[in-house]
PDB file of C-alpha atoms in Angstrom:
ATOM      1  CA  THR Z   1       5.654 -48.534 -33.206  1.00 90.00           C
ATOM      2  CA  PRO Z   2       3.545 -51.417 -31.875  1.00 92.00           C
ATOM      3  CA  ARG Z   3       6.609 -52.955 -30.242  1.00 93.00           C
ATOM      4  CA  GLN Z   4       7.310 -49.761 -28.275  1.00 93.00           C
ATOM      5  CA  LYS Z   5       3.680 -49.513 -27.171  1.00 92.00           C
ATOM      6  CA  GLN Z   6       3.758 -53.081 -25.892  1.00 91.00           C
ATOM      7  CA  ARG Z   7       7.005 -52.447 -24.018  1.00 91.00           C
ATOM      8  CA  ASN Z   8       5.612 -49.273 -22.444  1.00 91.00           C
ATOM      9  CA  ARG Z   9       2.506 -51.151 -21.324  1.00 89.00           C
ATOM     10  CA  LEU Z  10       4.655 -53.775 -19.632  1.00 90.00           C
ATOM     11  CA  ILE Z  11       6.868 -51.355 -17.704  1.00 92.00           C
ATOM     12  CA  SER Z  12       4.334 -48.611 -16.930  1.00 91.00           C
ATOM     13  CA  LYS Z  13       3.409 -49.960 -13.458  1.00 85.00           C
ATOM     14  CA  VAL Z  14       7.033 -50.194 -12.388  1.00 89.00           C
ATOM     15  CA  ARG Z  15       7.807 -46.786 -13.835  1.00 90.00           C
ATOM     16  CA  ALA Z  16       4.872 -45.184 -11.998  1.00 88.00           C
ATOM     17  CA  ALA Z  17       5.926 -46.716  -8.682  1.00 88.00           C
ATOM     18  CA  VAL Z  18       9.516 -45.520  -9.074  1.00 87.00           C
ATOM     19  CA  GLU Z  19       8.886 -42.033 -10.440  1.00 92.00           C
ATOM     20  CA  ARG Z  20       6.213 -40.981  -7.942  1.00 91.00           C
ATOM     21  CA  PRO Z  21       8.558 -40.449  -4.959  1.00 90.00           C
ATOM     22  CA  PHE Z  22      10.860 -38.329  -7.103  1.00 91.00           C
ATOM     23  CA  ALA Z  23       7.915 -36.187  -8.184  1.00 92.00           C
ATOM     24  CA  VAL Z  24       6.914 -35.698  -4.541  1.00 92.00           C
ATOM     25  CA  PHE Z  25      10.477 -34.756  -3.609  1.00 92.00           C
ATOM     26  CA  LYS Z  26      10.558 -32.153  -6.348  1.00 91.00           C
ATOM     27  CA  GLN Z  27       7.075 -30.704  -5.845  1.00 91.00           C
ATOM     28  CA  ARG Z  28       6.525 -30.821  -2.084  1.00 90.00           C
ATOM     29  CA  TYR Z  29      10.033 -30.758  -0.660  1.00 88.00           C
ATOM     30  CA  GLY Z  30      11.615 -28.315  -3.116  1.00 87.00           C
ATOM     31  CA  MET Z  31      14.356 -30.684  -4.226  1.00 88.00           C
ATOM     32  CA  ARG Z  32      14.617 -29.684  -7.857  1.00 88.00           C
ATOM     33  CA  ARG Z  33      18.206 -28.747  -7.102  1.00 88.00           C
ATOM     34  CA  LEU Z  34      20.426 -29.650  -4.187  1.00 84.00           C
ATOM     35  CA  ARG Z  35      21.251 -26.667  -2.002  1.00 85.00           C
ATOM     36  CA  PHE Z  36      24.509 -27.577  -0.361  1.00 86.00           C
ATOM     37  CA  PHE Z  37      28.053 -28.025  -1.627  1.00 90.00           C
ATOM     38  CA  ASN Z  38      28.804 -30.715   0.926  1.00 91.00           C
ATOM     39  CA  LEU Z  39      27.912 -34.242  -0.220  1.00 93.00           C
ATOM     40  CA  ALA Z  40      27.128 -35.414   3.331  1.00 94.00           C
ATOM     41  CA  THR Z  41      24.659 -32.567   3.857  1.00 93.00           C
ATOM     42  CA  ASN Z  42      22.926 -33.288   0.547  1.00 92.00           C
ATOM     43  CA  ARG Z  43      22.724 -36.972   1.449  1.00 94.00           C
ATOM     44  CA  THR Z  44      21.184 -36.073   4.823  1.00 94.00           C
ATOM     45  CA  GLN Z  45      18.617 -33.834   3.154  1.00 92.00           C
ATOM     46  CA  CYS Z  46      17.638 -36.610   0.738  1.00 92.00           C
ATOM     47  CA  MET Z  47      17.391 -39.157   3.549  1.00 95.00           C
ATOM     48  CA  LEU Z  48      15.166 -36.849   5.609  1.00 94.00           C
ATOM     49  CA  ALA Z  49      12.947 -36.212   2.592  1.00 93.00           C
ATOM     50  CA  GLY Z  50      12.661 -39.973   2.093  1.00 94.00           C
ATOM     51  CA  CYS Z  51      11.726 -40.447   5.746  1.00 96.00           C
ATOM     52  CA  GLY Z  52       9.102 -37.731   5.439  1.00 93.00           C
ATOM     53  CA  TYR Z  53       7.671 -39.366   2.343  1.00 94.00           C
ATOM     54  CA  ASN Z  54       7.523 -42.759   4.073  1.00 95.00           C
ATOM     55  CA  LEU Z  55       5.826 -41.259   7.143  1.00 96.00           C
ATOM     56  CA  GLN Z  56       3.288 -39.537   4.928  1.00 93.00           C
ATOM     57  CA  ARG Z  57       2.496 -42.793   3.129  1.00 93.00           C
ATOM     58  CA  ALA Z  58       2.305 -44.737   6.399  1.00 96.00           C
ATOM     59  CA  ALA Z  59      -0.136 -42.207   7.836  1.00 95.00           C
ATOM     60  CA  ALA Z  60      -2.308 -42.490   4.730  1.00 93.00           C
ATOM     61  CA  VAL Z  61      -2.380 -46.287   5.064  1.00 93.00           C
ATOM     62  CA  LEU Z  62      -2.954 -46.383   8.825  1.00 94.00           C
ATOM     63  CA  PHE Z  63      -5.439 -43.516   9.019  1.00 92.00           C
ATOM     64  CA  PRO Z  64      -7.375 -43.340   5.741  1.00 88.00           C
ATOM     65  CA  LYS Z  65      -9.650 -40.375   5.217  1.00 84.00           C
ATOM     66  CA  ARG Z  66     -13.257 -41.305   5.776  1.00 80.00           C
ATOM     67  CA  LYS Z  67     -15.842 -40.236   3.275  1.00 79.00           C
ATOM     68  CA  PRO Z  68     -18.800 -38.337   4.746  1.00 76.00           C
ATOM     69  CA  ALA Z  69     -22.003 -40.356   4.904  1.00 69.00           C
TER      70      ALA Z  69
END
């Protein structure tokens, strides 16, 4: 419906910003399923994946790839 399309247009930027890290966790870090039974170990794995994602983004901002001339 037109109302749903308008709502999707309004929230699409927020949705993209929130869903991207989860996609990276699943695709690059193999976190489709948690591997451990212990909650603390799973929490540690998620925190380390988040740190890795933040470091990767920081490196991309600080050292952008230069295009060849």
